[in-house]
């Protein structure tokens, strides 16, 4: 699972409809999510009421994620960044897409993959969409019956275990909801995880997301 409203997931490499895919698992057990993929995401921050759209490159074997924020509308004063998370080095690079100015910031939280942990609690199984245009998904959480309310809920496709949505809560309030779509297996360009030369003289503090 990861910090980073259900939506149809168009994914490459899918097996024939109705047959279990490579990530399928026995009934009652979490499936195995793909370990390398590229796609897009939309994260809604419930504290600010803002959506953040990004192109995503996800590399679980090397514990790294790259987010390239996407501008879908004109937002005055809004700045757009590229984020490179390198968890094996415990650093994150924030790069201004326009000026290429770079910030290097230490990560304080451990690697948290987009997957369903083995000790997750099964919540539900259902179809997204209508007749003739449906995707079957499973919903899992970190809820512990009679002991703990959920702080994470993940929705993954049943057939190939692609992430569809993840929601996080804190103090009984939802913090972020992230939707995933247009996934493709593999990493087309591993260089996206290499910070640009401007990061050799990176500033130590995070840059503001607005410029006025």
XYZ file of C-alpha atoms in Angstrom:
212
model
C 0.000 0.000 0.000
C 1.084 3.555 -0.371
C 0.042 7.087 0.449
C -0.330 8.024 -2.845
C -14.042 7.119 -6.266
C -13.489 4.210 -8.338
C -12.474 4.416 -11.988
C -12.020 2.028 -14.880
C -8.451 0.724 -15.179
C -7.117 0.225 -18.713
C -4.028 -1.968 -18.367
C -1.621 -3.494 -20.871
C -0.661 -7.134 -20.667
C -4.037 -8.239 -19.333
C -4.926 -11.878 -19.734
C -8.007 -13.121 -21.551
C -11.200 -11.927 -19.853
C -12.340 -14.364 -17.207
C -9.017 -16.146 -16.732
C -6.863 -15.425 -13.682
C -3.841 -13.237 -14.380
C -0.298 -13.389 -13.001
C -1.264 -11.550 -9.836
C -4.277 -13.700 -9.013
C -4.411 -15.379 -5.591
C -6.433 -18.169 -3.964
C -9.795 -17.129 -2.564
C -9.478 -15.191 0.672
C -5.828 -14.252 0.150
C -4.428 -10.937 -1.187
C -3.238 -10.999 -4.790
C 0.310 -10.026 -5.804
C 0.465 -6.560 -7.359
C 2.820 -5.829 -10.316
C 6.249 -4.674 -9.138
C 7.075 -2.333 -12.037
C 4.608 -0.186 -13.941
C 3.921 3.239 -15.404
C 0.629 5.081 -15.506
C -1.240 8.077 -14.177
C -2.724 9.017 -10.839
C -5.002 11.616 -9.289
C -4.591 12.288 -5.573
C -7.251 14.238 -3.697
C -6.079 15.956 -0.525
C -9.070 16.196 1.792
C -7.462 18.882 3.965
C -6.977 21.317 1.067
C -9.704 20.143 -1.322
C -7.191 19.956 -4.175
C -6.537 17.297 -6.804
C -2.980 16.587 -7.941
C -2.557 14.777 -11.263
C 0.699 13.064 -12.172
C 2.404 10.613 -14.477
C 3.787 7.794 -12.335
C 6.768 5.458 -12.742
C 6.831 2.769 -10.058
C 9.817 0.478 -9.417
C 9.318 -1.752 -6.372
C 12.513 -3.891 -6.736
C 14.639 -0.744 -6.419
C 12.223 1.052 -4.067
C 11.787 4.185 -6.157
C 8.912 6.271 -7.495
C 8.850 9.174 -9.912
C 5.889 11.575 -10.112
C 5.594 14.177 -12.857
C 2.797 16.593 -12.012
C 0.441 17.320 -14.900
C -1.307 20.621 -15.546
C -4.861 20.014 -16.799
C -6.093 23.577 -16.326
C -4.714 27.077 -15.879
C -4.148 27.708 -12.196
C -2.761 31.174 -11.376
C 0.470 31.085 -9.344
C 0.564 27.275 -9.370
C 4.003 25.669 -9.806
C 4.451 22.145 -11.132
C 7.144 19.769 -10.008
C 8.793 16.480 -10.734
C 9.329 14.298 -7.653
C 11.881 11.469 -7.505
C 11.649 9.269 -4.410
C 14.699 7.061 -3.802
C 13.919 5.008 -0.704
C 17.101 2.959 -0.716
C 18.955 6.264 -0.254
C 16.099 7.780 1.816
C 16.031 11.005 -0.211
C 13.475 12.801 -2.343
C 14.277 15.276 -5.140
C 11.802 18.044 -5.968
C 12.461 19.629 -9.375
C 10.679 22.715 -10.692
C 9.496 21.726 -14.178
C 9.955 25.258 -15.507
C 13.181 26.484 -13.911
C 14.753 23.057 -13.118
C 15.602 24.363 -9.647
C 16.063 21.379 -7.349
C 15.551 20.555 -3.684
C 16.967 17.467 -1.950
C 15.001 16.384 1.099
C 15.546 13.472 3.491
C 12.729 10.931 3.612
C 11.460 10.146 7.094
C 9.064 7.306 6.309
C 10.051 3.813 5.164
C 9.283 2.372 1.719
C 5.583 1.599 1.432
C 4.801 -0.257 -1.823
C 1.603 -0.186 -3.871
C 0.403 -3.637 -2.857
C -1.857 -5.538 -0.468
C -0.015 -6.634 2.694
C -0.413 -10.298 3.666
C -2.112 -9.404 6.948
C -4.791 -7.237 5.288
C -8.500 -7.717 5.976
C -10.802 -8.563 3.066
C -13.640 -6.034 2.864
C -15.591 -6.560 -0.355
C -15.598 -7.738 -3.978
C -17.631 -6.031 -6.688
C -17.728 -4.784 -10.281
C -16.853 -1.259 -11.419
C -18.972 -0.065 -14.316
C -22.144 -1.309 -15.952
C -23.197 -4.295 -18.107
C -20.637 -5.100 -20.797
C -18.124 -2.629 -19.394
C -17.199 -3.956 -15.978
C -13.978 -4.610 -14.079
C -14.069 -6.883 -11.019
C -12.125 -5.613 -8.016
C -11.416 -6.529 -4.414
C -11.272 -4.117 -1.495
C -8.826 -4.694 1.366
C -7.904 -2.720 4.490
C -5.616 -2.756 7.515
C -8.643 -3.038 9.810
C -8.316 -5.497 12.672
C -11.771 -6.737 13.791
C -12.659 -5.620 17.327
C -9.195 -4.041 17.722
C -8.527 -1.347 15.121
C -10.440 0.738 12.601
C -8.934 0.981 9.135
C -6.363 3.654 8.331
C -5.809 2.317 4.801
C -8.215 0.924 2.211
C -6.935 -0.400 -1.115
C -8.899 -1.425 -4.190
C -7.164 -3.754 -6.674
C -8.362 -5.538 -9.803
C -9.209 -9.175 -9.163
C -7.675 -10.587 -12.345
C -4.222 -8.990 -12.499
C -4.015 -7.127 -9.167
C -3.542 -3.639 -10.614
C -4.082 -0.786 -8.124
C -7.289 1.176 -8.656
C -7.578 3.320 -5.536
C -5.976 3.781 -2.136
C -7.452 5.839 0.711
C -5.743 6.865 3.943
C -7.329 8.106 7.160
C -5.929 9.632 10.339
C -7.852 10.312 13.557
C -11.010 9.000 11.854
C -10.721 11.590 9.041
C -9.824 10.812 5.443
C -6.514 12.456 4.482
C -5.875 11.404 0.872
C -7.616 9.408 -1.837
C -5.554 8.326 -4.857
C -6.912 6.852 -8.104
C -4.725 4.985 -10.618
C -5.372 4.433 -14.327
C -3.795 3.869 -17.772
C -1.260 1.428 -16.310
C 1.390 -0.232 -18.475
C 3.690 -2.975 -17.207
C 7.418 -2.271 -16.968
C 9.592 0.857 -16.976
C 10.062 2.314 -20.472
C 12.890 4.675 -19.444
C 14.864 3.899 -16.238
C 16.568 7.301 -16.566
C 13.466 9.023 -15.166
C 14.756 8.010 -11.718
C 18.047 9.906 -12.241
C 17.931 13.482 -10.881
C 19.017 16.213 -13.329
C 22.402 17.948 -13.068
C 20.807 20.901 -11.280
C 20.305 18.625 -8.266
C 24.078 18.567 -7.680
C 23.586 21.987 -6.072
C 20.196 21.240 -4.553
C 18.654 23.389 -1.855
C 17.839 21.613 1.446
C 14.293 22.936 1.891
C 11.098 22.060 0.040
C 9.913 24.583 -2.564
C 6.464 26.170 -2.258
C 3.756 24.989 -4.652
C 2.505 28.525 -5.362
C 4.511 31.523 -6.538
C 2.347 34.492 -5.526
